[in-house]
Amino acid sequence: MAPVATKLLLTDLASGIDRVPNNYIRPEADRPNLTEIEASDASTIPLIDLQGLSGPNRDDVIRQIGQACQQDGFFQIKNHGIPEEMVQAILNIAREFFRLPESERLKSYSDDPSKSTRLSTSFNVKTEKVSNWRDFLRLHCYPLEEYMHEWPTNPPSFRKEVGEYCTRVRDLVLKLLEAISESLGLDRDYISNNLGKHGQHMAMNYYPPCPQPELTYGLPAHTDQNLITILLQDDVPGLHVLRNGKWVAVNPIPNTFIVNIGDQMQVISNDKCKSILHRAVVNCDRERISIPTFYCPSPEAIIEPALGLIDREHPAVYRSFKYEDYYHKFWNRGLETECCLDMFKTLSA
Ligand code: OGA
Ligand code: NI
């Protein structure tokens, strides 16, 4: 008989079971089909060298970024300016956090998605029917001084190291936002100026080894509801991106980040940039850690297609809305329904 999930967190349930509990098992038509996955290379998921952004080749790098946003929705970046030691440090902190005793981790537990710092499991335990093979710690991290006091203090260097990492990733995002604005033919600061006070969230995703990875997901197919995501993954594969109707594995390349366009960028660019379906699968042998930074508008920001991208041939695809309305819809619908963008289209689109 399959075991019953009696623990709040998957990490504490997953060790010592040799079958997946029933509530994690997907219906047969909705399983990952792991034997059919293609591996990506630099030609399927572009790898862009950001070195040139501040030199004479800026235009060329901007062209590559524009093409990646508009055709692929996903790309990888190298020479991004975030030191390797900082990346290793944040991965180690995450690993140490998820290895803390259950009682210590549970101090941060909450199943309320509106909390700005919380440890939880799956996606939204209150609304979903099937659970996902993941625990996650989610933190708001901009402005840092508003949120840092809520963060865990164990491991002892958590706040310092994570704070420094968040600041560096934010600088990187701001550079990318300028490049994407330019690539769309907008003023360099157009996107940044239309996000209200800005927001930045981060997740530390922990995917324990899974005895039957073919039956379940770490995260099922979804698009990211924020503006742009900078994903750091450790050296264990697990991320899949949907390309031309097929799932492609984006296997880790050392010292790179994965960047993906979120729903808000698709709206602001009036459908030029693509927010693409992706998912995470798990494996029998190794735990996997991924650390996405979700850069977003602040809750009160009004999001709408850029006026400069609307004309007779390209009417506005989306209506204006408050970002917080989108955010709540996303968390309350559940990932199963995949894409929330359709609910914010204009009547004629
Ligand atoms: C996410 C996500 C992918 C991964 O957290 O939104 O898509 O590889 N994560 O963990
Ligand atoms: Ni995602």
PDB file of N, CA and C in Angstrom, residues 153-199:
ATOM      1  N   THR A 153      16.992  32.951  10.539  1.00  0.00           N
ATOM      2  CA  THR A 153      18.313  33.303  11.099  1.00  0.00           C
ATOM      3  C   THR A 153      19.185  32.059  11.194  1.00  0.00           C
ATOM      4  N   ASN A 154      18.696  30.985  10.668  1.00  0.00           N
ATOM      5  CA  ASN A 154      19.444  29.737  10.665  1.00  0.00           C
ATOM      6  C   ASN A 154      19.384  29.169   9.249  1.00  0.00           C
ATOM      7  N   PRO A 155      20.511  28.902   8.580  1.00  0.00           N
ATOM      8  CA  PRO A 155      21.908  29.055   8.994  1.00  0.00           C
ATOM      9  C   PRO A 155      22.219  30.514   9.391  1.00  0.00           C
ATOM     10  N   PRO A 156      23.170  30.692  10.322  1.00  0.00           N
ATOM     11  CA  PRO A 156      23.413  32.033  10.880  1.00  0.00           C
ATOM     12  C   PRO A 156      23.748  33.109   9.844  1.00  0.00           C
ATOM     13  N   SER A 157      24.366  32.734   8.721  1.00  0.00           N
ATOM     14  CA  SER A 157      24.723  33.756   7.734  1.00  0.00           C
ATOM     15  C   SER A 157      23.607  33.975   6.707  1.00  0.00           C
ATOM     16  N   PHE A 158      22.435  33.380   6.932  1.00  0.00           N
ATOM     17  CA  PHE A 158      21.356  33.430   5.931  1.00  0.00           C
ATOM     18  C   PHE A 158      21.061  34.865   5.478  1.00  0.00           C
ATOM     19  N   ARG A 159      20.763  35.738   6.430  1.00  0.00           N
ATOM     20  CA  ARG A 159      20.304  37.089   6.043  1.00  0.00           C
ATOM     21  C   ARG A 159      21.384  37.848   5.280  1.00  0.00           C
ATOM     22  N   LYS A 160      22.619  37.759   5.761  1.00  0.00           N
ATOM     23  CA  LYS A 160      23.707  38.501   5.130  1.00  0.00           C
ATOM     24  C   LYS A 160      23.933  38.001   3.693  1.00  0.00           C
ATOM     25  N   GLU A 161      24.081  36.688   3.551  1.00  0.00           N
ATOM     26  CA  GLU A 161      24.429  36.144   2.228  1.00  0.00           C
ATOM     27  C   GLU A 161      23.275  36.297   1.244  1.00  0.00           C
ATOM     28  N   VAL A 162      22.069  36.009   1.696  1.00  0.00           N
ATOM     29  CA  VAL A 162      20.930  36.100   0.788  1.00  0.00           C
ATOM     30  C   VAL A 162      20.678  37.567   0.420  1.00  0.00           C
ATOM     31  N   GLY A 163      20.853  38.463   1.393  1.00  0.00           N
ATOM     32  CA  GLY A 163      20.675  39.901   1.131  1.00  0.00           C
ATOM     33  C   GLY A 163      21.641  40.382   0.052  1.00  0.00           C
ATOM     34  N   GLU A 164      22.904  39.982   0.165  1.00  0.00           N
ATOM     35  CA  GLU A 164      23.900  40.415  -0.825  1.00  0.00           C
ATOM     36  C   GLU A 164      23.563  39.854  -2.205  1.00  0.00           C
ATOM     37  N   TYR A 165      23.169  38.600  -2.209  1.00  0.00           N
ATOM     38  CA  TYR A 165      22.822  37.973  -3.495  1.00  0.00           C
ATOM     39  C   TYR A 165      21.644  38.711  -4.143  1.00  0.00           C
ATOM     40  N   CYS A 166      20.622  39.001  -3.351  1.00  0.00           N
ATOM     41  CA  CYS A 166      19.431  39.673  -3.899  1.00  0.00           C
ATOM     42  C   CYS A 166      19.789  41.026  -4.512  1.00  0.00           C
ATOM     43  N   THR A 167      20.680  41.759  -3.835  1.00  0.00           N
ATOM     44  CA  THR A 167      21.074  43.072  -4.343  1.00  0.00           C
ATOM     45  C   THR A 167      21.784  42.934  -5.686  1.00  0.00           C
ATOM     46  N   ARG A 168      22.667  41.938  -5.782  1.00  0.00           N
ATOM     47  CA  ARG A 168      23.391  41.747  -7.046  1.00  0.00           C
ATOM     48  C   ARG A 168      22.459  41.299  -8.168  1.00  0.00           C
ATOM     49  N   VAL A 169      21.523  40.422  -7.841  1.00  0.00           N
ATOM     50  CA  VAL A 169      20.604  39.959  -8.888  1.00  0.00           C
ATOM     51  C   VAL A 169      19.722  41.125  -9.346  1.00  0.00           C
ATOM     52  N   ARG A 170      19.349  41.995  -8.410  1.00  0.00           N
ATOM     53  CA  ARG A 170      18.523  43.144  -8.807  1.00  0.00           C
ATOM     54  C   ARG A 170      19.289  44.033  -9.808  1.00  0.00           C
ATOM     55  N   ASP A 171      20.576  44.286  -9.533  1.00  0.00           N
ATOM     56  CA  ASP A 171      21.366  45.090 -10.468  1.00  0.00           C
ATOM     57  C   ASP A 171      21.379  44.449 -11.855  1.00  0.00           C
ATOM     58  N   LEU A 172      21.522  43.135 -11.864  1.00  0.00           N
ATOM     59  CA  LEU A 172      21.525  42.412 -13.138  1.00  0.00           C
ATOM     60  C   LEU A 172      20.175  42.558 -13.852  1.00  0.00           C
ATOM     61  N   VAL A 173      19.093  42.419 -13.098  1.00  0.00           N
ATOM     62  CA  VAL A 173      17.760  42.553 -13.701  1.00  0.00           C
ATOM     63  C   VAL A 173      17.593  43.944 -14.311  1.00  0.00           C
ATOM     64  N   LEU A 174      18.030  44.976 -13.573  1.00  0.00           N
ATOM     65  CA  LEU A 174      17.835  46.336 -14.085  1.00  0.00           C
ATOM     66  C   LEU A 174      18.574  46.532 -15.408  1.00  0.00           C
ATOM     67  N   LYS A 175      19.755  45.926 -15.519  1.00  0.00           N
ATOM     68  CA  LYS A 175      20.495  45.993 -16.796  1.00  0.00           C
ATOM     69  C   LYS A 175      19.717  45.282 -17.905  1.00  0.00           C
ATOM     70  N   LEU A 176      19.166  44.113 -17.560  1.00  0.00           N
ATOM     71  CA  LEU A 176      18.417  43.361 -18.569  1.00  0.00           C
ATOM     72  C   LEU A 176      17.158  44.127 -18.990  1.00  0.00           C
ATOM     73  N   LEU A 177      16.519  44.794 -18.022  1.00  0.00           N
ATOM     74  CA  LEU A 177      15.296  45.538 -18.360  1.00  0.00           C
ATOM     75  C   LEU A 177      15.611  46.682 -19.327  1.00  0.00           C
ATOM     76  N   GLU A 178      16.754  47.323 -19.133  1.00  0.00           N
ATOM     77  CA  GLU A 178      17.157  48.376 -20.074  1.00  0.00           C
ATOM     78  C   GLU A 178      17.363  47.781 -21.462  1.00  0.00           C
ATOM     79  N   ALA A 179      18.071  46.647 -21.485  1.00  0.00           N
ATOM     80  CA  ALA A 179      18.359  46.019 -22.780  1.00  0.00           C
ATOM     81  C   ALA A 179      17.066  45.586 -23.472  1.00  0.00           C
ATOM     82  N   ILE A 180      16.132  45.034 -22.706  1.00  0.00           N
ATOM     83  CA  ILE A 180      14.879  44.562 -23.321  1.00  0.00           C
ATOM     84  C   ILE A 180      14.060  45.756 -23.799  1.00  0.00           C
ATOM     85  N   SER A 181      14.000  46.826 -23.013  1.00  0.00           N
ATOM     86  CA  SER A 181      13.298  48.036 -23.455  1.00  0.00           C
ATOM     87  C   SER A 181      13.865  48.503 -24.793  1.00  0.00           C
ATOM     88  N   GLU A 182      15.188  48.615 -24.831  1.00  0.00           N
ATOM     89  CA  GLU A 182      15.833  49.071 -26.080  1.00  0.00           C
ATOM     90  C   GLU A 182      15.518  48.132 -27.237  1.00  0.00           C
ATOM     91  N   SER A 183      15.547  46.838 -26.968  1.00  0.00           N
ATOM     92  CA  SER A 183      15.333  45.876 -28.054  1.00  0.00           C
ATOM     93  C   SER A 183      13.916  45.977 -28.603  1.00  0.00           C
ATOM     94  N   LEU A 184      13.004  46.510 -27.799  1.00  0.00           N
ATOM     95  CA  LEU A 184      11.617  46.683 -28.257  1.00  0.00           C
ATOM     96  C   LEU A 184      11.409  48.051 -28.916  1.00  0.00           C
ATOM     97  N   GLY A 185      12.471  48.864 -28.938  1.00  0.00           N
ATOM     98  CA  GLY A 185      12.342  50.205 -29.505  1.00  0.00           C
ATOM     99  C   GLY A 185      11.735  51.198 -28.524  1.00  0.00           C
ATOM    100  N   LEU A 186      11.734  50.850 -27.239  1.00  0.00           N
ATOM    101  CA  LEU A 186      11.206  51.761 -26.215  1.00  0.00           C
ATOM    102  C   LEU A 186      12.374  52.514 -25.568  1.00  0.00           C
ATOM    103  N   ASP A 187      12.066  53.581 -24.822  1.00  0.00           N
ATOM    104  CA  ASP A 187      13.117  54.261 -24.065  1.00  0.00           C
ATOM    105  C   ASP A 187      13.769  53.250 -23.133  1.00  0.00           C
ATOM    106  N   ARG A 188      15.046  53.460 -22.890  1.00  0.00           N
ATOM    107  CA  ARG A 188      15.811  52.512 -22.082  1.00  0.00           C
ATOM    108  C   ARG A 188      15.175  52.237 -20.715  1.00  0.00           C
ATOM    109  N   ASP A 189      14.582  53.268 -20.115  1.00  0.00           N
ATOM    110  CA  ASP A 189      14.007  53.067 -18.779  1.00  0.00           C
ATOM    111  C   ASP A 189      12.487  52.879 -18.809  1.00  0.00           C
ATOM    112  N   TYR A 190      11.943  52.597 -19.984  1.00  0.00           N
ATOM    113  CA  TYR A 190      10.480  52.477 -20.078  1.00  0.00           C
ATOM    114  C   TYR A 190       9.935  51.393 -19.130  1.00  0.00           C
ATOM    115  N   ILE A 191      10.479  50.197 -19.219  1.00  0.00           N
ATOM    116  CA  ILE A 191       9.913  49.092 -18.417  1.00  0.00           C
ATOM    117  C   ILE A 191      10.093  49.399 -16.935  1.00  0.00           C
ATOM    118  N   SER A 192      11.313  49.776 -16.567  1.00  0.00           N
ATOM    119  CA  SER A 192      11.590  50.077 -15.159  1.00  0.00           C
ATOM    120  C   SER A 192      10.664  51.176 -14.625  1.00  0.00           C
ATOM    121  N   ASN A 193      10.343  52.155 -15.456  1.00  0.00           N
ATOM    122  CA  ASN A 193       9.471  53.258 -15.018  1.00  0.00           C
ATOM    123  C   ASN A 193       8.004  52.871 -14.905  1.00  0.00           C
ATOM    124  N   ASN A 194       7.645  51.691 -15.366  1.00  0.00           N
ATOM    125  CA  ASN A 194       6.238  51.298 -15.355  1.00  0.00           C
ATOM    126  C   ASN A 194       5.951  50.116 -14.436  1.00  0.00           C
ATOM    127  N   LEU A 195       6.756  50.013 -13.373  1.00  0.00           N
ATOM    128  CA  LEU A 195       6.582  48.898 -12.429  1.00  0.00           C
ATOM    129  C   LEU A 195       6.243  49.403 -11.038  1.00  0.00           C
ATOM    130  N   GLY A 196       5.754  50.645 -10.939  1.00  0.00           N
ATOM    131  CA  GLY A 196       5.515  51.221  -9.619  1.00  0.00           C
ATOM    132  C   GLY A 196       6.818  51.265  -8.843  1.00  0.00           C
ATOM    133  N   LYS A 197       6.794  50.843  -7.596  1.00  0.00           N
ATOM    134  CA  LYS A 197       8.010  50.891  -6.766  1.00  0.00           C
ATOM    135  C   LYS A 197       8.886  49.641  -6.964  1.00  0.00           C
ATOM    136  N   HIS A 198       8.507  48.781  -7.823  1.00  0.00           N
ATOM    137  CA  HIS A 198       9.201  47.509  -8.116  1.00  0.00           C
ATOM    138  C   HIS A 198       9.027  46.502  -6.966  1.00  0.00           C
ATOM    139  N   GLY A 199       9.148  45.234  -7.314  1.00  0.00           N
ATOM    140  CA  GLY A 199       9.109  44.179  -6.305  1.00  0.00           C
ATOM    141  C   GLY A 199      10.053  43.068  -6.717  1.00  0.00           C
TER     142      GLY A 199
END
